[in-house]
Amino acid sequence: MENQSQNGAEAPVKVSTLNCIDLSNPDIHQSVSLLKQACLDCGFFYLVNHGISQEFMDEVFAQSKNFFHLPLNEKMKVLRNEKHRGYTPVLDELLDPDNQVQGDYKEGYYIGVEVPEDDPEAEKPFYGPNVWPADGVLPGWRQTMEKFHHEALEVAKAVARVIALALDLEVDFFDKPEMLGKPIATLRLLHYEGQISDPSKGIYGAGAHSDYGLITLLATDDVMGLQICKDRDAKPQIWEYVSPIKGAFIVNLGDMLERWSNCTFKSTLHRVLGNGQERYSIAYFVEPSHDCLVECLPTCYSENNPPKFLPIRCSTYLSQRYKDTHAELSIYNKHQT
Ligand code: OGA
Ligand code: NI
């Protein structure tokens, strides 16, 4: 039961009005105040003038389409590995097992921080070499994705500075080596195939979830589909669409930041409903280093508001969250020849 009025009729889904942060705005106080309001309210906002050109964004989307248009057998050659790199087929991920009858009707491709095989750091979960389609298959693909990974990290760091100020921390709080100096950062290309979602039947493009990490930068094409629910405990839940804005990132806070800020800042439930149109999006998930201890921030507790969570290592937290939502890799063995 959701978005239903008292007489049981289906209430129209409204479109959310989110604050918009302009990274080129010289009035930093204004940006901090807009961002803070958004983070206290729902943890979602638009980001414009972020420094990644429209031309380059168009190229990343075009290359993403090139990959997903490949035949399935070609895509299965770069199936994701245990380090979460590579292709994730339709239904691989199940984000909301209570409400979904099957996995998400989306396919994806994970690209993480490139760490060569012979580097001792490659042993860490989420670090290691990426998986790439063969060069002859998609010329220039790897270069485009690596460039985007690099540029998006700079955008994320700039956002994290505004977040630090909004939490009354030093502006460079998240820039330290154990934080975004050595981040776990994952680019994920996504493709929704045009399946019509039906919540009453448990069919979704992406099931309801909140993101795990610090922040997510999301770029979408112009097809509507993303919805947020500001109060997960409300009965019925009220869902609102987030409409795409050309050239803007939709930024949302993840559960790790909610925990770190002692629930001062919100990580909000969201999902994707397919309307029959094909849809492409690009998510960039940003987390601090493996060893970063996520422990209640100094500005987020007091005598009357003690820390709500125990400290936890970033990589312990993330590994658990990925394990909870992805299929066991062994189910794909039959595809490997
Ligand atoms: C995600 C997500 C939304 C979208 O990948 O975590 O919420 O629009 N994606 O694809
Ligand atoms: Ni998400």
Tab-separated table of C-alpha atoms in Angstrom, residues 2-323:
chain	number	residue	atom	x	y	z
A	2	GLU	CA	1.592	3.224	-1.078
A	3	ASN	CA	0.627	6.677	-2.307
A	4	GLN	CA	-2.981	5.842	-1.530
A	5	SER	CA	-5.536	8.338	-0.304
A	6	GLN	CA	-8.014	7.493	2.438
A	7	ASN	CA	-10.674	6.225	0.041
A	8	GLY	CA	-8.143	3.835	-1.483
A	9	ALA	CA	-7.778	5.714	-4.761
A	10	GLU	CA	-4.310	5.924	-6.264
A	11	ALA	CA	-2.917	9.385	-5.406
A	12	PRO	CA	-0.833	11.064	-8.128
A	13	VAL	CA	2.928	10.807	-7.586
A	14	LYS	CA	4.290	14.289	-7.113
A	15	VAL	CA	7.619	15.585	-8.326
A	16	SER	CA	10.057	16.478	-5.588
A	17	THR	CA	11.576	19.943	-5.358
A	18	LEU	CA	15.201	19.526	-4.396
A	19	ASN	CA	17.731	22.222	-3.550
A	20	CYS	CA	20.317	22.936	-6.191
A	21	ILE	CA	23.958	23.490	-5.276
A	22	ASP	CA	26.048	25.439	-7.769
A	23	LEU	CA	29.702	24.484	-7.336
A	24	SER	CA	30.778	27.670	-9.120
A	25	ASN	CA	28.871	29.908	-6.680
A	26	PRO	CA	31.418	32.213	-4.996
A	27	ASP	CA	29.048	32.623	-2.019
A	28	ILE	CA	30.115	29.504	-0.110
A	29	HIS	CA	27.835	30.353	2.829
A	30	GLN	CA	24.855	30.142	0.542
A	31	SER	CA	25.984	26.763	-0.812
A	32	VAL	CA	26.604	25.426	2.687
A	33	SER	CA	23.202	26.563	3.849
A	34	LEU	CA	21.358	25.056	0.847
A	35	LEU	CA	23.259	21.797	1.153
A	36	LYS	CA	22.689	21.586	4.904
A	37	GLN	CA	18.965	22.109	4.501
A	38	ALA	CA	18.853	19.369	1.858
A	39	CYS	CA	20.880	16.933	3.982
A	40	LEU	CA	18.728	17.489	7.074
A	41	ASP	CA	15.550	17.080	5.036
A	42	CYS	CA	16.209	14.168	2.666
A	43	GLY	CA	19.874	13.903	1.688
A	44	PHE	CA	19.143	14.470	-2.013
A	45	PHE	CA	20.092	17.567	-4.022
A	46	TYR	CA	21.036	18.650	-7.540
A	47	LEU	CA	24.573	19.694	-8.352
A	48	VAL	CA	25.305	22.040	-11.256
A	49	ASN	CA	28.434	23.689	-12.661
A	50	HIS	CA	30.411	20.756	-11.318
A	51	GLY	CA	33.177	21.041	-13.886
A	52	ILE	CA	32.494	17.968	-16.049
A	53	SER	CA	31.590	19.198	-19.514
A	54	GLN	CA	28.300	18.276	-21.181
A	55	GLU	CA	30.249	17.088	-24.179
A	56	PHE	CA	32.179	14.602	-22.076
A	57	MET	CA	29.056	13.424	-20.220
A	58	ASP	CA	27.452	12.745	-23.608
A	59	GLU	CA	30.485	10.680	-24.582
A	60	VAL	CA	30.299	8.601	-21.393
A	61	PHE	CA	26.602	7.895	-22.007
A	62	ALA	CA	27.304	7.002	-25.648
A	63	GLN	CA	30.044	4.560	-24.613
A	64	SER	CA	27.796	3.095	-21.933
A	65	LYS	CA	25.158	2.391	-24.602
A	66	ASN	CA	27.820	0.828	-26.833
A	67	PHE	CA	28.605	-1.642	-24.089
A	68	PHE	CA	25.032	-2.599	-23.232
A	69	HIS	CA	24.195	-3.048	-26.935
A	70	LEU	CA	26.761	-5.860	-27.174
A	71	PRO	CA	25.350	-9.394	-27.371
A	72	LEU	CA	24.880	-11.086	-23.999
A	73	ASN	CA	27.662	-13.637	-24.627
A	74	GLU	CA	30.120	-10.767	-25.140
A	75	LYS	CA	28.961	-9.080	-21.935
A	76	MET	CA	29.216	-12.354	-19.995
A	77	LYS	CA	32.927	-12.464	-20.881
A	78	VAL	CA	33.387	-9.547	-18.481
A	79	LEU	CA	31.044	-10.821	-15.773
A	80	ARG	CA	31.720	-9.193	-12.410
A	81	ASN	CA	34.272	-10.825	-10.170
A	82	GLU	CA	34.458	-11.105	-6.383
A	83	LYS	CA	36.007	-7.616	-6.264
A	84	HIS	CA	32.851	-6.146	-7.771
A	85	ARG	CA	34.345	-5.270	-11.132
A	86	GLY	CA	32.627	-5.903	-14.432
A	87	TYR	CA	29.199	-6.766	-15.767
A	88	THR	CA	26.115	-7.409	-13.636
A	89	PRO	CA	23.278	-9.052	-15.614
A	90	VAL	CA	19.566	-8.287	-15.297
A	91	LEU	CA	18.158	-9.639	-11.981
A	92	ASP	CA	21.669	-9.975	-10.454
A	93	GLU	CA	20.879	-7.538	-7.702
A	94	LEU	CA	17.983	-7.772	-5.273
A	95	LEU	CA	17.742	-4.548	-3.314
A	96	ASP	CA	14.407	-4.943	-1.563
A	97	PRO	CA	13.690	-8.637	-0.926
A	98	ASP	CA	10.572	-7.885	1.147
A	99	ASN	CA	8.798	-6.259	-1.780
A	100	GLN	CA	10.414	-7.712	-4.903
A	101	VAL	CA	9.503	-11.068	-6.425
A	102	GLN	CA	12.691	-11.099	-8.534
A	103	GLY	CA	15.867	-9.043	-8.780
A	104	ASP	CA	16.151	-5.600	-10.358
A	105	TYR	CA	15.300	-5.210	-14.063
A	106	LYS	CA	18.567	-3.468	-14.774
A	107	GLU	CA	22.006	-4.476	-15.990
A	108	GLY	CA	25.167	-2.744	-14.888
A	109	TYR	CA	28.919	-2.461	-15.111
A	110	TYR	CA	31.213	-1.774	-12.139
A	111	ILE	CA	34.522	0.067	-12.477
A	112	GLY	CA	36.551	0.661	-9.333
A	113	VAL	CA	39.876	2.220	-8.407
A	114	GLU	CA	42.537	0.616	-10.641
A	115	VAL	CA	45.108	-1.218	-8.508
A	116	PRO	CA	47.537	-3.475	-10.427
A	117	GLU	CA	47.559	-7.182	-9.561
A	118	ASP	CA	51.139	-7.077	-8.207
A	119	ASP	CA	50.436	-4.182	-5.829
A	120	PRO	CA	49.984	-5.444	-2.228
A	121	GLU	CA	46.945	-3.153	-1.957
A	122	ALA	CA	45.217	-5.301	-4.593
A	123	GLU	CA	44.515	-7.852	-1.844
A	124	LYS	CA	42.007	-5.550	-0.193
A	125	PRO	CA	38.320	-6.019	-0.943
A	126	PHE	CA	37.112	-3.448	-3.532
A	127	TYR	CA	40.696	-2.881	-4.764
A	128	GLY	CA	42.370	-4.638	-7.674
A	129	PRO	CA	42.568	-4.472	-11.460
A	130	ASN	CA	39.446	-3.571	-13.368
A	131	VAL	CA	37.822	-5.840	-15.908
A	132	TRP	CA	37.666	-4.300	-19.391
A	133	PRO	CA	35.993	-5.294	-22.647
A	134	ALA	CA	38.660	-6.208	-25.222
A	135	ASP	CA	39.986	-3.136	-27.013
A	136	GLY	CA	38.976	-4.381	-30.429
A	137	VAL	CA	35.381	-4.738	-29.189
A	138	LEU	CA	34.936	-1.178	-27.889
A	139	PRO	CA	37.759	1.144	-28.958
A	140	GLY	CA	38.493	3.987	-26.515
A	141	TRP	CA	36.035	2.639	-23.960
A	142	ARG	CA	38.490	2.142	-21.140
A	143	GLN	CA	40.028	5.600	-21.612
A	144	THR	CA	36.615	7.274	-21.467
A	145	MET	CA	35.627	5.441	-18.286
A	146	GLU	CA	38.963	6.060	-16.568
A	147	LYS	CA	38.739	9.751	-17.355
A	148	PHE	CA	35.214	9.926	-15.977
A	149	HIS	CA	36.242	8.038	-12.836
A	150	HIS	CA	39.007	10.560	-12.274
A	151	GLU	CA	36.890	13.660	-12.924
A	152	ALA	CA	33.954	12.426	-10.841
A	153	LEU	CA	36.274	11.886	-7.875
A	154	GLU	CA	37.262	15.556	-8.007
A	155	VAL	CA	33.591	16.527	-8.054
A	156	ALA	CA	32.915	14.267	-5.067
A	157	LYS	CA	35.782	15.822	-3.123
A	158	ALA	CA	34.424	19.292	-3.824
A	159	VAL	CA	30.991	18.218	-2.549
A	160	ALA	CA	32.589	16.640	0.532
A	161	ARG	CA	34.162	20.012	1.403
A	162	VAL	CA	30.755	21.672	1.421
A	163	ILE	CA	29.400	18.760	3.486
A	164	ALA	CA	32.266	19.192	5.987
A	165	LEU	CA	31.384	22.864	6.431
A	166	ALA	CA	27.691	22.009	6.799
A	167	LEU	CA	28.662	19.627	9.634
A	168	ASP	CA	30.798	22.342	11.319
A	169	LEU	CA	33.971	20.385	10.531
A	170	GLU	CA	37.179	21.735	8.987
A	171	VAL	CA	36.701	22.246	5.267
A	172	ASP	CA	39.326	19.580	4.445
A	173	PHE	CA	38.026	17.021	6.969
A	174	PHE	CA	37.237	14.442	4.256
A	175	ASP	CA	40.399	15.173	2.253
A	176	LYS	CA	42.699	13.341	4.691
A	177	PRO	CA	44.687	10.325	3.409
A	178	GLU	CA	42.556	7.809	5.331
A	179	MET	CA	39.408	9.352	3.928
A	180	LEU	CA	39.029	10.574	0.344
A	181	GLY	CA	42.818	10.723	-0.055
A	182	LYS	CA	42.636	6.973	-0.727
A	183	PRO	CA	39.013	6.374	-1.470
A	184	ILE	CA	36.968	3.370	-2.422
A	185	ALA	CA	35.172	4.862	-5.411
A	186	THR	CA	33.036	2.887	-7.807
A	187	LEU	CA	31.591	3.928	-11.114
A	188	ARG	CA	28.522	1.977	-12.132
A	189	LEU	CA	26.956	2.190	-15.564
A	190	LEU	CA	23.293	1.200	-15.524
A	191	HIS	CA	20.786	0.237	-18.182
A	192	TYR	CA	17.066	-0.286	-17.592
A	193	GLU	CA	15.600	-2.235	-20.476
A	194	GLY	CA	12.174	-0.695	-20.757
A	195	GLN	CA	10.295	-3.167	-18.599
A	196	ILE	CA	7.191	-1.594	-17.026
A	197	SER	CA	7.452	-1.764	-13.239
A	198	ASP	CA	4.494	-2.788	-11.150
A	199	PRO	CA	4.866	-2.291	-7.390
A	200	SER	CA	1.670	-4.264	-6.744
A	201	LYS	CA	3.357	-7.286	-8.387
A	202	GLY	CA	6.796	-6.700	-6.883
A	203	ILE	CA	8.419	-5.705	-10.203
A	204	TYR	CA	10.890	-2.817	-10.130
A	205	GLY	CA	13.666	-1.326	-12.246
A	206	ALA	CA	15.564	-0.988	-8.975
A	207	GLY	CA	14.020	-1.976	-5.660
A	208	ALA	CA	13.778	0.443	-2.745
A	209	HIS	CA	17.138	0.943	-1.053
A	210	SER	CA	19.418	3.534	0.400
A	211	ASP	CA	23.006	3.735	-0.824
A	212	TYR	CA	25.691	2.290	1.418
A	213	GLY	CA	28.514	4.773	1.312
A	214	LEU	CA	29.349	8.402	1.864
A	215	ILE	CA	27.830	10.065	-1.189
A	216	THR	CA	26.597	9.048	-4.635
A	217	LEU	CA	26.717	11.208	-7.758
A	218	LEU	CA	24.032	10.149	-10.205
A	219	ALA	CA	23.765	11.231	-13.826
A	220	THR	CA	20.675	10.145	-15.724
A	221	ASP	CA	19.307	10.527	-19.214
A	222	ASP	CA	16.016	12.414	-19.572
A	223	VAL	CA	13.718	9.446	-18.846
A	224	MET	CA	11.828	9.823	-15.562
A	225	GLY	CA	12.094	6.844	-13.191
A	226	LEU	CA	13.868	7.693	-9.943
A	227	GLN	CA	11.644	8.086	-6.884
A	228	ILE	CA	12.429	8.943	-3.270
A	229	CYS	CA	10.543	8.268	-0.049
A	230	LYS	CA	11.444	10.796	2.637
A	231	ASP	CA	9.944	8.822	5.515
A	232	ARG	CA	10.564	5.094	5.253
A	233	ASP	CA	8.381	4.393	8.297
A	234	ALA	CA	5.297	6.257	7.039
A	235	LYS	CA	2.275	4.097	6.337
A	236	PRO	CA	1.505	4.274	3.512
A	237	GLN	CA	4.888	5.286	2.151
A	238	ILE	CA	4.812	8.429	0.014
A	239	TRP	CA	6.972	8.301	-3.105
A	240	GLU	CA	7.971	11.356	-5.145
A	241	TYR	CA	9.686	11.498	-8.524
A	242	VAL	CA	13.052	13.202	-8.900
A	243	SER	CA	13.080	14.681	-12.374
A	244	PRO	CA	16.302	14.720	-14.366
A	245	ILE	CA	17.950	18.104	-15.029
A	246	LYS	CA	20.162	18.261	-18.089
A	247	GLY	CA	23.822	18.479	-17.088
A	248	ALA	CA	23.172	18.198	-13.335
A	249	PHE	CA	24.185	15.412	-11.012
A	250	ILE	CA	21.621	14.194	-8.548
A	251	VAL	CA	23.639	13.762	-5.353
A	252	ASN	CA	22.501	11.660	-2.425
A	253	LEU	CA	23.982	10.783	0.917
A	254	GLY	CA	24.624	7.158	1.818
A	255	ASP	CA	24.036	5.185	5.011
A	256	MET	CA	27.661	5.495	6.060
A	257	LEU	CA	27.341	9.273	6.283
A	258	GLU	CA	24.026	8.966	8.114
A	259	ARG	CA	25.741	6.720	10.648
A	260	TRP	CA	28.849	8.902	10.835
A	261	SER	CA	26.739	12.004	11.482
A	262	ASN	CA	24.691	10.221	14.164
A	263	CYS	CA	21.603	10.501	11.909
A	264	THR	CA	21.897	14.300	11.677
A	265	PHE	CA	22.103	13.942	7.909
A	266	LYS	CA	19.694	11.647	6.083
A	267	SER	CA	20.221	8.764	3.726
A	268	THR	CA	16.909	8.409	1.964
A	269	LEU	CA	15.122	5.419	0.493
A	270	HIS	CA	14.899	5.521	-3.308
A	271	ARG	CA	13.984	3.215	-6.188
A	272	VAL	CA	13.528	3.209	-9.952
A	273	LEU	CA	10.237	2.499	-11.688
A	274	GLY	CA	10.340	1.606	-15.360
A	275	ASN	CA	7.646	3.182	-17.535
A	276	GLY	CA	8.297	1.131	-20.654
A	277	GLN	CA	11.038	3.389	-21.981
A	278	GLU	CA	14.659	2.352	-22.020
A	279	ARG	CA	16.697	4.325	-19.496
A	280	TYR	CA	20.417	4.840	-18.852
A	281	SER	CA	22.020	6.202	-15.709
A	282	ILE	CA	25.523	6.451	-14.301
A	283	ALA	CA	26.133	6.209	-10.571
A	284	TYR	CA	29.403	7.091	-8.865
A	285	PHE	CA	29.626	5.757	-5.305
A	286	VAL	CA	32.194	7.342	-3.030
A	287	GLU	CA	33.529	5.980	0.250
A	288	PRO	CA	36.606	6.705	2.374
A	289	SER	CA	39.612	4.362	2.582
A	290	HIS	CA	39.330	0.750	3.774
A	291	ASP	CA	40.764	1.472	7.203
A	292	CYS	CA	38.847	4.649	7.899
A	293	LEU	CA	37.064	4.287	11.224
A	294	VAL	CA	33.502	5.483	10.885
A	295	GLU	CA	32.950	6.820	14.365
A	296	CYS	CA	30.416	9.453	15.414
A	297	LEU	CA	31.708	12.837	14.171
A	298	PRO	CA	32.871	15.197	16.918
A	299	THR	CA	30.227	17.787	16.021
A	300	CYS	CA	27.331	15.318	15.967
A	301	TYR	CA	26.912	14.239	19.563
A	302	SER	CA	26.352	15.810	22.961
A	303	GLU	CA	25.404	14.753	26.454
A	304	ASN	CA	21.759	14.675	25.427
A	305	ASN	CA	22.462	13.084	22.070
A	306	PRO	CA	25.015	10.317	22.600
A	307	PRO	CA	26.438	8.288	19.673
A	308	LYS	CA	23.823	5.829	18.358
A	309	PHE	CA	26.277	3.408	16.669
A	310	LEU	CA	29.511	1.657	17.464
A	311	PRO	CA	32.572	2.626	15.424
A	312	ILE	CA	33.127	0.387	12.380
A	313	ARG	CA	35.836	0.075	9.715
A	314	CYS	CA	34.707	1.323	6.335
A	315	SER	CA	35.564	-1.864	4.439
A	316	THR	CA	33.883	-4.148	7.002
A	317	TYR	CA	30.722	-2.141	6.653
A	318	LEU	CA	30.763	-2.086	2.849
A	319	SER	CA	31.598	-5.773	2.380
A	320	GLN	CA	28.579	-6.735	4.408
A	321	ARG	CA	26.257	-4.454	2.474
A	322	TYR	CA	27.359	-5.789	-0.937
A	323	LYS	CA	27.036	-9.382	0.249
